[in-house]
mmCIF file of C-alpha atoms in Angstrom:
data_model
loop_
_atom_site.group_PDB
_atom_site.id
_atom_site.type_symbol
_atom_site.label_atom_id
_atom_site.label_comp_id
_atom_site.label_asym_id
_atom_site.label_seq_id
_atom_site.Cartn_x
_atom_site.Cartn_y
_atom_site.Cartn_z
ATOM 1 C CA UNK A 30 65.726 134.349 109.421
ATOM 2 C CA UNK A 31 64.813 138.094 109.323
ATOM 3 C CA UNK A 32 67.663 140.466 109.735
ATOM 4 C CA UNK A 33 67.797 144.563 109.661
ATOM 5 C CA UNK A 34 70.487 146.574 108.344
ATOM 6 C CA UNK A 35 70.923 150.317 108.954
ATOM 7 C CA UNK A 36 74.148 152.411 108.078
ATOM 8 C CA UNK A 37 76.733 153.071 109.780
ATOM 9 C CA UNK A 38 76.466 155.889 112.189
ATOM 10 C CA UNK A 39 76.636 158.329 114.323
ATOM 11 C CA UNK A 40 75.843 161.409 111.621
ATOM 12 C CA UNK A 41 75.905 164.855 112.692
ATOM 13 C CA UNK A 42 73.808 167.384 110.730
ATOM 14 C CA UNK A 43 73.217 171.230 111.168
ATOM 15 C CA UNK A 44 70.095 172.184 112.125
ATOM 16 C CA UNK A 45 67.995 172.611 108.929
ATOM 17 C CA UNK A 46 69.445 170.135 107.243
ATOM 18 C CA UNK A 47 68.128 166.937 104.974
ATOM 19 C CA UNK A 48 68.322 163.498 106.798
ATOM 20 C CA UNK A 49 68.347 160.238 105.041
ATOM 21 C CA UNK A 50 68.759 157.251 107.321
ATOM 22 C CA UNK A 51 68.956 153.898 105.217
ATOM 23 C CA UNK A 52 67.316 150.978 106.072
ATOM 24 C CA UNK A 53 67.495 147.402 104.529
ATOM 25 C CA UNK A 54 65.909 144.510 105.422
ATOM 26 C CA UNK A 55 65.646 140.300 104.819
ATOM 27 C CA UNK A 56 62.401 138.824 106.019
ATOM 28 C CA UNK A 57 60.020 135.743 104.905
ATOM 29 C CA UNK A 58 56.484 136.589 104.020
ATOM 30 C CA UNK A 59 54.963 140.297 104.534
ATOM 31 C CA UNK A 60 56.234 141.618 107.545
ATOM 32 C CA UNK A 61 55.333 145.411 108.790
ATOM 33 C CA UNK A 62 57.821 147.632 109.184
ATOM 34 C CA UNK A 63 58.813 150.106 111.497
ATOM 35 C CA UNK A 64 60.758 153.213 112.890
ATOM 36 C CA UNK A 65 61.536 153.510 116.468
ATOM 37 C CA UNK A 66 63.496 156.722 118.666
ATOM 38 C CA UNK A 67 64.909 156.778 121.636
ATOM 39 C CA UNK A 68 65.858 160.051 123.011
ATOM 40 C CA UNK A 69 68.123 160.849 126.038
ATOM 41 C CA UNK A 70 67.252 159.249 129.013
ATOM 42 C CA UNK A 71 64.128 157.895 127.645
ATOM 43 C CA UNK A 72 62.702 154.424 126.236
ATOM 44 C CA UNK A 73 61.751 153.687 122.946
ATOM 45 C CA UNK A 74 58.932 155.254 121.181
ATOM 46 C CA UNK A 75 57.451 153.893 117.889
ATOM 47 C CA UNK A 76 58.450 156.780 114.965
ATOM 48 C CA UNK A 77 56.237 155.663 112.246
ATOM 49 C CA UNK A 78 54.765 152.348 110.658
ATOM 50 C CA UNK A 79 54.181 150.925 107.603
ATOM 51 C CA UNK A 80 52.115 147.432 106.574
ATOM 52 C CA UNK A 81 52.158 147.072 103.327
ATOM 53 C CA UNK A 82 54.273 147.858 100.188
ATOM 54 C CA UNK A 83 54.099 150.859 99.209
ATOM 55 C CA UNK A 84 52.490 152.453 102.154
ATOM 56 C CA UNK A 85 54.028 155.349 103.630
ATOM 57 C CA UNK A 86 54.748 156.236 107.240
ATOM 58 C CA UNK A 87 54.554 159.987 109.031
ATOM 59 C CA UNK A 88 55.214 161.326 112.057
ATOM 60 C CA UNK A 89 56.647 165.043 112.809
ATOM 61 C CA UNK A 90 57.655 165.718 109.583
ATOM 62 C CA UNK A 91 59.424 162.475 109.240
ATOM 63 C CA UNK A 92 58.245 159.859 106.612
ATOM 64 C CA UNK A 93 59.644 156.336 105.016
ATOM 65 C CA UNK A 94 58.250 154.404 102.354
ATOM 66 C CA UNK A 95 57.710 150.594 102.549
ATOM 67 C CA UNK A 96 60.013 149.674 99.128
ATOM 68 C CA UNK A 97 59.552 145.586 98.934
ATOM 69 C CA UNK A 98 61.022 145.549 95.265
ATOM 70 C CA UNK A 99 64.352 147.336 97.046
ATOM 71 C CA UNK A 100 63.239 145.459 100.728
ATOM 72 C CA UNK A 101 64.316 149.402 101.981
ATOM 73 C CA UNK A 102 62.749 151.376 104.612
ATOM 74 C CA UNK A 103 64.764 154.498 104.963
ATOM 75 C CA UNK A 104 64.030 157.425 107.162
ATOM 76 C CA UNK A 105 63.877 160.983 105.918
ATOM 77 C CA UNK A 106 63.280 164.277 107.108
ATOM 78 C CA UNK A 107 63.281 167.458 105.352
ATOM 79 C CA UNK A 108 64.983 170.097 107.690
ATOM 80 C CA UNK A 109 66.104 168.303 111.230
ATOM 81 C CA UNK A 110 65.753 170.553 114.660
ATOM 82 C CA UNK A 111 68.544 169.921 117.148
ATOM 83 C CA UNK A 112 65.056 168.340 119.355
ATOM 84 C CA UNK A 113 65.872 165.211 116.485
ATOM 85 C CA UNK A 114 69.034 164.522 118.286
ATOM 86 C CA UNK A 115 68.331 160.669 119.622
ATOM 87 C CA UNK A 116 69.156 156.960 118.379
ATOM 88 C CA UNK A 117 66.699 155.961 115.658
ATOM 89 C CA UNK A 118 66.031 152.379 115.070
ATOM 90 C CA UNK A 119 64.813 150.320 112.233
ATOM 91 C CA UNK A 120 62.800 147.442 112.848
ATOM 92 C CA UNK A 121 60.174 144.718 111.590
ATOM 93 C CA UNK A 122 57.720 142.068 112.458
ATOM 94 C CA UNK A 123 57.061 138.521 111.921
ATOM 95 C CA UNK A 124 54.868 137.417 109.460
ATOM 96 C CA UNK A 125 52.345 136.735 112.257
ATOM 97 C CA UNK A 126 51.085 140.592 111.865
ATOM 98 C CA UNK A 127 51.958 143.681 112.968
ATOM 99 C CA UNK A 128 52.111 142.791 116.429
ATOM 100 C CA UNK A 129 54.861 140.247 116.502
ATOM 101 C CA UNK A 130 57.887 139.944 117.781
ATOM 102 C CA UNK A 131 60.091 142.656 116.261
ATOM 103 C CA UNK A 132 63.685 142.540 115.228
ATOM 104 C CA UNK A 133 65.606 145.346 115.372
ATOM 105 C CA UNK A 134 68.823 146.978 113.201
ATOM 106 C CA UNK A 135 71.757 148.194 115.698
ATOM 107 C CA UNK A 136 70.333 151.647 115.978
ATOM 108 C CA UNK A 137 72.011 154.959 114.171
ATOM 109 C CA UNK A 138 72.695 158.292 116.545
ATOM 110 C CA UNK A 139 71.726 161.570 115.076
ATOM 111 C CA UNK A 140 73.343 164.823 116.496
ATOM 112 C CA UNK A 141 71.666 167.763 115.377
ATOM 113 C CA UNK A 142 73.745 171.026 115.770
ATOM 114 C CA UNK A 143 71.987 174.237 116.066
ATOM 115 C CA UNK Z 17 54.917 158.015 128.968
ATOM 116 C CA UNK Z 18 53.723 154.522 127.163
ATOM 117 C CA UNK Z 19 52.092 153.514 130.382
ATOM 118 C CA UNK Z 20 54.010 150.395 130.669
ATOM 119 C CA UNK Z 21 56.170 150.108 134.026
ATOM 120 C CA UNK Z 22 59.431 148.667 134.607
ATOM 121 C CA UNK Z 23 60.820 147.891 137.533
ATOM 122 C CA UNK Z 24 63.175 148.418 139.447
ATOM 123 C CA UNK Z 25 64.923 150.686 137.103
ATOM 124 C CA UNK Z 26 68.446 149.572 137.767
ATOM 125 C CA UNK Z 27 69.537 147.075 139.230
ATOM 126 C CA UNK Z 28 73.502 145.794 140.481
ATOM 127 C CA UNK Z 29 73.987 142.361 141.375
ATOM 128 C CA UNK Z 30 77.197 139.985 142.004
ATOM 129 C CA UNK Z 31 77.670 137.064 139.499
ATOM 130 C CA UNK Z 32 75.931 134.310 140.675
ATOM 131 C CA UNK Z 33 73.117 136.153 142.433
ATOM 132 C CA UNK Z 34 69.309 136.020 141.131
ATOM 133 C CA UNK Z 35 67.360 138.902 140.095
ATOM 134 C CA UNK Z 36 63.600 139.640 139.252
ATOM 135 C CA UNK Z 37 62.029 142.303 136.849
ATOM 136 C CA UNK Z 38 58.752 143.048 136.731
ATOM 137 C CA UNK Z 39 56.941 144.497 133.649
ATOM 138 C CA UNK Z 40 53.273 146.164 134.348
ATOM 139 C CA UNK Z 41 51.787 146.595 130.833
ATOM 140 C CA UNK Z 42 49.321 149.049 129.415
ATOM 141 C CA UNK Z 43 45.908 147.449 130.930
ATOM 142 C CA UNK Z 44 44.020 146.008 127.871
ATOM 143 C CA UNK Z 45 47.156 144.785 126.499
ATOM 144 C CA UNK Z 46 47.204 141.010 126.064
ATOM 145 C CA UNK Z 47 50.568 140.329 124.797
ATOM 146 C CA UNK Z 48 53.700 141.001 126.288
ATOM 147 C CA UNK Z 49 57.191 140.856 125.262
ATOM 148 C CA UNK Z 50 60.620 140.958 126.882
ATOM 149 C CA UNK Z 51 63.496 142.018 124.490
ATOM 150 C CA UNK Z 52 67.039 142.256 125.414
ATOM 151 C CA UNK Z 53 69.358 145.394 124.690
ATOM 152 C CA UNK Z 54 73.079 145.735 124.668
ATOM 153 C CA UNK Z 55 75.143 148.861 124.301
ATOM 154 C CA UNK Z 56 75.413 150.037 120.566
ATOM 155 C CA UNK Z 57 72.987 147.026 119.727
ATOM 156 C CA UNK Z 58 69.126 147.070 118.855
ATOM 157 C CA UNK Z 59 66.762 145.266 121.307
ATOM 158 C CA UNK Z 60 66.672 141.273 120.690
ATOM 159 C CA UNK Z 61 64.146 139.458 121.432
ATOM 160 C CA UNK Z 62 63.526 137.099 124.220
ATOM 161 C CA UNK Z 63 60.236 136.111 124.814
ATOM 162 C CA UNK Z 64 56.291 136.500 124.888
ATOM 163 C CA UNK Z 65 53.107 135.969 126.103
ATOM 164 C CA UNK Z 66 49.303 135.880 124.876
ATOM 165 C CA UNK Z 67 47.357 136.433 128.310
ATOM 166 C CA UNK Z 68 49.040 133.833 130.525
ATOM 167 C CA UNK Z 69 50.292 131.740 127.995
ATOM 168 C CA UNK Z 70 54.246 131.653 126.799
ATOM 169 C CA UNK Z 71 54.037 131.322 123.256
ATOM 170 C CA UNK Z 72 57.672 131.802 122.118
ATOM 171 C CA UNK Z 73 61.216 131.496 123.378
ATOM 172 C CA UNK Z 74 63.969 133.068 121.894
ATOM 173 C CA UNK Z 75 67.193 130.486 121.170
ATOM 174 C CA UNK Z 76 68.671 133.486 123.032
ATOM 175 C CA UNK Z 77 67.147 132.484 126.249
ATOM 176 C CA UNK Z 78 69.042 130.140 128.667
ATOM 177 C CA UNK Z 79 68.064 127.688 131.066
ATOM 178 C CA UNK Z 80 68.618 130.519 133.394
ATOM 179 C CA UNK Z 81 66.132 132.648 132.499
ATOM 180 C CA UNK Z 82 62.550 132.218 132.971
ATOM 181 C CA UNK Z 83 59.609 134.264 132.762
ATOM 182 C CA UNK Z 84 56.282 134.047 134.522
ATOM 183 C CA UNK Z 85 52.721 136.091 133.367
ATOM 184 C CA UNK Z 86 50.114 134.150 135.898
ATOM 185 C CA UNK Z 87 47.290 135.972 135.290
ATOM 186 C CA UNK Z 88 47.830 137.480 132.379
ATOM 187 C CA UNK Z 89 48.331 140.722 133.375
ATOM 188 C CA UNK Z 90 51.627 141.976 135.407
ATOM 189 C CA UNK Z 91 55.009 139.402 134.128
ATOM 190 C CA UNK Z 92 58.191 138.811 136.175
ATOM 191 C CA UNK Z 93 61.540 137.503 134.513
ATOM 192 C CA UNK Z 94 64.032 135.756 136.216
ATOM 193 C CA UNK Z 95 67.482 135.233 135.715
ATOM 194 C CA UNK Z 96 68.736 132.321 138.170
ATOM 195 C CA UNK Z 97 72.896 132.409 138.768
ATOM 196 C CA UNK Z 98 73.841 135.820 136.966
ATOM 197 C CA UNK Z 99 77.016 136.164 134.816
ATOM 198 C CA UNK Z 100 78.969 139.763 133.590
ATOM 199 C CA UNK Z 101 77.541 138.852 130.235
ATOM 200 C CA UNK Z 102 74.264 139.023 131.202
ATOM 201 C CA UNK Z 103 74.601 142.554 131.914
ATOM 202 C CA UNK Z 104 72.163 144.437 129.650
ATOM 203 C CA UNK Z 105 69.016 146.279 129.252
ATOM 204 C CA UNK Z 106 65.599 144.577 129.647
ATOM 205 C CA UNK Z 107 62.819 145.928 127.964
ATOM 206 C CA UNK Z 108 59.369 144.987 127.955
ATOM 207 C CA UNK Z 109 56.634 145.876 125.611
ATOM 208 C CA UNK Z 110 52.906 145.185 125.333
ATOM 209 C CA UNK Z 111 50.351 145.098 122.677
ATOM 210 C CA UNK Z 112 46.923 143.830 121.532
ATOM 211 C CA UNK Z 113 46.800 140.565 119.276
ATOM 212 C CA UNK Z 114 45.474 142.384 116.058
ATOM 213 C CA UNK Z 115 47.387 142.443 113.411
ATOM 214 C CA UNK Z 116 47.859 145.650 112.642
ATOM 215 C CA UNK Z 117 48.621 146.862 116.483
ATOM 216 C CA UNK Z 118 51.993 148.375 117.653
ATOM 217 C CA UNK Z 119 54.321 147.588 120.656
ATOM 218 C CA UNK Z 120 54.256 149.684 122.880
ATOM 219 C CA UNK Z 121 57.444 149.689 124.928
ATOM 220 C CA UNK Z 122 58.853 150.393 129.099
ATOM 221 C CA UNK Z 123 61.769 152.328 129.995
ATOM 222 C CA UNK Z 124 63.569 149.024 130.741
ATOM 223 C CA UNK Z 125 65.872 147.514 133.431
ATOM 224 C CA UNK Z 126 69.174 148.664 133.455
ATOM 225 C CA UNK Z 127 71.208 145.027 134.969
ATOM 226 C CA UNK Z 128 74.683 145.371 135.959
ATOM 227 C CA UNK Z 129 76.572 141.962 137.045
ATOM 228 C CA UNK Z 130 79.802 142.655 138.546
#
């Protein structure tokens, strides 16, 4: 079945810093993949997308390219802002589309200090 | 806000009690899925729905859990005869049935079975 691994967390960055989160995945067919956040108190927000190989996601100075030779999806961001502090998940969908049912890695917390 | 509605928010029950959640989802949404989330754990999957039809049940879902989307709009899931282990957060999302279409998710149910 499909499966998502992220690494191990939580990191803790200073405020500027480079982020990497990696993201590895095991799926039949071509499923999308995905980049969700959930900040403090709040419910999960899609991050960024991809559908294809190759294709590259953005959002707020975030991006992560869809690797199928390496099946990797990992999260990067140029300089973090202590507002990046939240749990970031990695996730994909069936092979029905974009829109099925999604499974998720465990989630990675990210503590930005200023 | 994603503009779909959870509720209640929280909700404390003893073991063996029932409990309802409701899930509201973004109005021209036609498919609707409840996930399950544990602490330090992604969301799992538990179900869905195209309009008013149940097209998938996770292996994850017991006999004592059932969920209900009469007309296609609002959905209600049930878990009959609580247990502690059942204590978790229950998410629902909503979508359209392209292919290319995000899930858009609620801020949950937080369920505590003492």
């Amino acid at each position: 079945g499909n499966s998502v691994t992220q690494m191990e967390g939580p990191v803790t960055l200073s405020e500027e810093a480079f982020l990497t989160i990696n993201c590895t995945y095991t799926a039949t067919g071509y499923p999308s993949l995905f980049w969700y956040v959930q900040y403090p108190g709040e419910g999960l927000q899609l991050l960024l997308k991809a559908t294809k190989a190759d294709d590259k996601g953005s959002n707020k100075g975030f991006e992560a390219t869809y690797r199928k030779e390496t099946t990797s999806f990992h999260l990067e961001k140029g300089s973090v802002q202590v507002s990046d502090s939240a749990v970031y998940f990695c996730a994909l969908s069936g092979s029905g589309g974009a829109n099925s049912k999604l499974t998720f890695g465990k989630g990675i917390t990210l503590s930005v200090r200023p | 806000d994603t503009g779909v509605s959870q509720n209640p928010r929280h909700k404390i029950t003893k073991r063996g009690q029932n409990v309802t959640f409701r899930c509201d989802p973004i109005s021209e949404h036609n498919r609707l899925y409840w996930y399950r989330q544990t602490l330090g754990q992604g969301p799992e999957f538990l179900t869905y729905f195209q309009n008013e039809a149940q097209l998938e049940k996770s292996r994850l879902l017991s006999d004592r859990f059932s969920a209900e989307r009469p007309k296609g709009s609002f959905s209600t899931l049930e878990i009959q005869r609580t247990e502690q282990g059942d204590s978790a957060m229950y998410l629902c999302a909503t979508g359209r049935s392209s292919s290319t279409d995000t899930q858009y998710f609620g801020p949950g149910t937080r369920l505590t079975v003492l």
